Amino acid sequence: MGENVVVQARDVVAIFDYEIAKGSEETKEFLDYHHSKDNLETINRELIKSIVLTTEEVYLSPLSSVTLKRRARINQNFEKLLNS
């Protein structure tokens, strides 16, 4: 997810584009709630491109949602090959 932070693809619930989502009041409330629960990790405060919701935590990532989704797909395909 950037800067040596790794999350298993199976733990990812959703990936959102930060630029699109940040304008929503619901997104602000969601991030405030998780911040208050100490459940929000900002990987790079200077650059936020995506919001990654996992089963355990919410991450603000410097990588784009497209890049993260592509990486997750590659990893899932690789795991399928290993388990075949």
Coordinates of N, CA, C and O in Angstrom, one line a residue:
M1 N 0.8 -1.2 0.0 CA 0.0 0.0 0.0 C 0.9 1.3 0.0 O 0.3 2.3 0.1
G2 N 2.1 1.0 0.0 CA 3.0 2.2 -0.1 C 3.9 2.2 1.2 O 3.4 1.8 2.3
E3 N 5.1 2.7 1.0 CA 6.1 2.9 2.1 C 6.2 1.7 3.0 O 6.1 1.8 4.3
N4 N 6.3 0.5 2.5 CA 6.5 -0.8 3.2 C 5.3 -1.2 4.0 O 5.5 -2.0 4.9
V5 N 4.1 -0.7 3.8 CA 2.9 -1.2 4.5 C 2.3 -2.3 3.6 O 2.0 -2.0 2.4
V6 N 2.1 -3.4 4.1 CA 1.5 -4.6 3.4 C 0.3 -5.1 4.0 O 0.2 -5.2 5.3
V7 N -0.7 -5.3 3.2 CA -2.0 -5.9 3.7 C -2.4 -7.0 2.8 O -2.2 -6.9 1.6
Q8 N -2.8 -8.1 3.4 CA -3.2 -9.2 2.6 C -4.5 -8.9 1.8 O -5.4 -8.3 2.3
A9 N -4.5 -9.3 0.5 CA -5.6 -9.0 -0.4 C -6.9 -9.5 0.2 O -8.0 -8.9 0.1
R10 N -6.9 -10.7 0.9 CA -8.1 -11.3 1.4 C -8.7 -10.4 2.5 O -9.8 -10.5 2.9
D11 N -7.9 -9.5 3.1 CA -8.4 -8.6 4.2 C -8.9 -7.3 3.7 O -9.6 -6.6 4.5
V12 N -8.8 -7.0 2.4 CA -9.3 -5.8 1.9 C -10.8 -5.9 1.6 O -11.2 -6.8 0.9
V13 N -11.5 -5.0 2.1 CA -13.0 -5.0 1.9 C -13.3 -4.0 0.8 O -14.2 -4.4 -0.1
A14 N -12.7 -2.9 0.7 CA -13.0 -1.9 -0.4 C -11.8 -1.0 -0.5 O -11.0 -0.7 0.4
I15 N -11.7 -0.4 -1.8 CA -10.7 0.6 -2.1 C -11.4 1.8 -2.7 O -12.1 1.6 -3.7
F16 N -11.2 3.0 -2.2 CA -11.9 4.2 -2.7 C -10.9 5.2 -3.2 O -9.8 5.4 -2.6
D17 N -11.2 5.9 -4.3 CA -10.4 7.0 -4.7 C -10.6 8.2 -3.7 O -11.7 8.7 -3.5
Y18 N -9.5 8.7 -3.2 CA -9.6 9.7 -2.1 C -10.2 11.0 -2.7 O -11.0 11.7 -2.0
E19 N -9.7 11.4 -3.9 CA -10.2 12.7 -4.5 C -11.7 12.7 -4.7 O -12.3 13.8 -4.5
I20 N -12.2 11.6 -5.0 CA -13.7 11.5 -5.2 C -14.4 11.5 -3.9 O -15.4 12.2 -3.7
A21 N -13.9 10.6 -3.0 CA -14.6 10.4 -1.7 C -14.5 11.5 -0.7 O -15.4 11.7 0.1
K22 N -13.4 12.3 -0.8 CA -13.2 13.3 0.3 C -14.2 14.4 0.3 O -14.4 15.1 1.3
G23 N -15.0 14.6 -0.8 CA -16.0 15.7 -0.8 C -17.3 15.3 -0.1 O -18.1 16.1 0.1
S24 N -17.4 14.0 0.2 CA -18.6 13.5 0.8 C -18.6 13.7 2.3 O -17.7 13.4 3.0
E25 N -19.8 14.2 2.9 CA -19.9 14.3 4.3 C -19.8 13.0 5.0 O -19.3 12.8 6.1
E26 N -20.4 11.9 4.4 CA -20.3 10.6 4.9 C -18.9 10.1 5.1 O -18.5 9.4 6.0
T27 N -18.1 10.4 4.1 CA -16.7 10.0 4.1 C -15.9 10.7 5.3 O -15.2 10.1 6.0
K28 N -16.2 12.0 5.4 CA -15.6 12.7 6.5 C -16.0 12.1 7.9 O -15.1 12.0 8.8
E29 N -17.3 11.8 8.0 CA -17.7 11.2 9.3 C -17.1 9.8 9.5 O -16.7 9.5 10.6
F30 N -17.0 9.1 8.4 CA -16.4 7.7 8.5 C -14.9 7.8 8.9 O -14.5 7.1 9.8
L31 N -14.2 8.7 8.3 CA -12.7 8.9 8.7 C -12.6 9.4 10.1 O -11.7 9.0 10.8
D32 N -13.4 10.4 10.4 CA -13.4 10.9 11.8 C -13.7 9.8 12.8 O -13.0 9.7 13.9
Y33 N -14.7 9.0 12.6 CA -15.0 7.9 13.5 C -13.8 7.0 13.7 O -13.5 6.6 14.8
H34 N -13.2 6.5 12.5 CA -12.1 5.6 12.6 C -10.9 6.2 13.3 O -10.1 5.5 14.0
H35 N -10.7 7.5 13.0 CA -9.6 8.2 13.7 C -9.8 8.2 15.2 O -8.9 8.0 16.0
S36 N -11.0 8.5 15.6 CA -11.3 8.6 17.1 C -11.2 7.2 17.7 O -10.9 7.1 18.9
K37 N -11.3 6.1 17.0 CA -11.2 4.8 17.5 C -9.7 4.3 17.3 O -9.4 3.1 17.6
D38 N -8.8 5.2 16.9 CA -7.4 4.8 16.6 C -7.3 3.7 15.6 O -6.5 2.8 15.8
N39 N -8.2 3.7 14.6 CA -8.3 2.7 13.6 C -8.0 3.2 12.2 O -8.3 2.6 11.2
L40 N -7.3 4.4 12.1 CA -7.0 5.0 10.9 C -5.5 5.2 10.8 O -5.0 5.9 11.7
E41 N -4.9 4.7 9.7 CA -3.5 4.9 9.5 C -3.2 5.6 8.3 O -3.6 5.2 7.2
T42 N -2.6 6.8 8.4 CA -2.2 7.6 7.2 C -0.8 7.2 6.9 O 0.2 7.4 7.7
I43 N -0.5 6.6 5.8 CA 0.8 6.1 5.4 C 1.7 7.2 5.0 O 2.9 7.2 5.4
N44 N 1.2 8.3 4.3 CA 2.0 9.4 4.0 C 1.1 10.6 4.0 O 0.3 10.8 3.2
R45 N 1.3 11.5 5.0 CA 0.5 12.6 5.3 C 0.5 13.6 4.1 O -0.4 14.4 3.9
E46 N 1.6 13.7 3.4 CA 1.8 14.6 2.3 C 1.1 14.2 1.0 O 0.9 15.0 0.1
L47 N 0.8 12.9 0.9 CA 0.2 12.4 -0.4 C -0.8 11.3 0.0 O -0.5 10.2 0.4
I48 N -2.1 11.6 -0.3 CA -3.2 10.6 -0.1 C -3.9 10.5 -1.4 O -4.5 11.5 -1.9
K49 N -3.9 9.3 -1.9 CA -4.6 9.0 -3.2 C -5.8 8.0 -3.0 O -6.7 8.0 -3.9
S50 N -5.8 7.2 -2.0 CA -6.9 6.2 -1.8 C -7.2 6.0 -0.4 O -6.3 6.2 0.5
I51 N -8.4 5.5 -0.2 CA -8.8 5.0 1.2 C -9.0 3.5 1.0 O -9.7 3.0 0.2
V52 N -8.3 2.8 1.9 CA -8.4 1.3 1.9 C -9.0 0.8 3.2 O -8.5 1.0 4.2
L53 N -10.2 0.2 3.0 CA -10.9 -0.4 4.1 C -10.6 -1.9 4.2 O -10.7 -2.6 3.3
T54 N -10.0 -2.3 5.4 CA -9.7 -3.7 5.6 C -10.6 -4.2 6.8 O -11.3 -3.4 7.4
T55 N -10.5 -5.5 7.0 CA -11.2 -6.1 8.1 C -10.8 -5.5 9.5 O -11.6 -5.6 10.4
E56 N -9.6 -5.0 9.6 CA -9.1 -4.5 10.9 C -8.9 -3.0 11.0 O -9.0 -2.5 12.1
E57 N -8.6 -2.4 9.9 CA -8.2 -1.0 9.9 C -8.6 -0.2 8.6 O -8.9 -0.8 7.6
V58 N -8.5 1.1 8.7 CA -8.6 1.9 7.5 C -7.3 2.6 7.2 O -6.7 3.2 8.1
Y59 N -6.9 2.6 6.0 CA -5.6 3.2 5.6 C -5.8 4.3 4.6 O -6.7 4.2 3.7
L60 N -5.1 5.4 4.7 CA -5.0 6.4 3.7 C -3.7 6.2 3.0 O -2.6 6.4 3.6
S61 N -3.7 5.8 1.7 CA -2.6 5.4 1.0 C -2.1 6.4 0.0 O -2.9 7.0 -0.7
P62 N -0.8 6.5 -0.3 CA -0.3 7.4 -1.3 C -0.4 6.7 -2.7 O -0.1 7.4 -3.7
L63 N -0.8 5.5 -2.8 CA -1.0 4.8 -4.1 C -2.4 5.0 -4.6 O -3.3 5.0 -3.8
S64 N -2.6 5.1 -5.9 CA -3.9 5.3 -6.4 C -4.7 4.0 -6.3 O -4.2 2.9 -6.2
S65 N -6.0 4.2 -6.2 CA -7.0 3.1 -6.1 C -6.8 2.1 -7.3 O -6.8 0.9 -7.1
V66 N -6.5 2.6 -8.5 CA -6.3 1.8 -9.7 C -5.0 0.9 -9.5 O -5.1 -0.3 -9.7
T67 N -4.0 1.5 -9.0 CA -2.7 0.8 -8.8 C -2.9 -0.3 -7.7 O -2.5 -1.5 -7.9
L68 N -3.6 0.0 -6.6 CA -3.8 -1.0 -5.5 C -4.7 -2.1 -6.0 O -4.5 -3.3 -5.7
K69 N -5.8 -1.8 -6.8 CA -6.6 -2.9 -7.3 C -5.9 -3.8 -8.3 O -6.0 -5.0 -8.3
R70 N -5.0 -3.2 -9.1 CA -4.2 -4.0 -10.1 C -3.3 -4.9 -9.3 O -3.2 -6.1 -9.6
R71 N -2.6 -4.4 -8.3 CA -1.7 -5.2 -7.5 C -2.5 -6.4 -6.8 O -2.0 -7.5 -6.7
A72 N -3.7 -6.1 -6.3 CA -4.4 -7.1 -5.6 C -4.8 -8.2 -6.6 O -4.7 -9.4 -6.2
R73 N -5.2 -7.8 -7.8 CA -5.5 -8.8 -8.8 C -4.3 -9.7 -9.2 O -4.4 -10.9 -9.3
I74 N -3.2 -9.0 -9.3 CA -2.0 -9.8 -9.7 C -1.6 -10.8 -8.5 O -1.3 -11.9 -8.8
N75 N -1.7 -10.3 -7.3 CA -1.5 -11.2 -6.2 C -2.4 -12.4 -6.1 O -2.0 -13.5 -5.8
Q76 N -3.7 -12.1 -6.3 CA -4.7 -13.2 -6.3 C -4.4 -14.2 -7.4 O -4.5 -15.4 -7.2
N77 N -4.1 -13.7 -8.6 CA -3.8 -14.7 -9.7 C -2.5 -15.5 -9.4 O -2.5 -16.7 -9.7
F78 N -1.5 -14.9 -8.7 CA -0.3 -15.6 -8.4 C -0.6 -16.6 -7.3 O -0.1 -17.8 -7.4
E79 N -1.5 -16.3 -6.3 CA -1.8 -17.3 -5.3 C -2.6 -18.5 -5.9 O -2.4 -19.6 -5.5
K80 N -3.4 -18.2 -6.9 CA -4.2 -19.3 -7.6 C -3.2 -20.2 -8.3 O -3.4 -21.4 -8.3
L81 N -2.2 -19.7 -8.9 CA -1.2 -20.5 -9.6 C -0.4 -21.3 -8.6 O -0.1 -22.5 -8.9
L82 N -0.1 -20.8 -7.5 CA 0.7 -21.5 -6.5 C -0.2 -22.7 -5.9 O 0.4 -23.7 -5.6
N83 N -1.4 -22.5 -5.8 CA -2.3 -23.5 -5.2 C -2.9 -24.5 -6.2 O -3.6 -25.4 -5.8
S84 N -2.5 -24.3 -7.5 CA -3.0 -25.3 -8.5 C -2.2 -26.5 -8.5 O -1.1 -26.7 -8.2

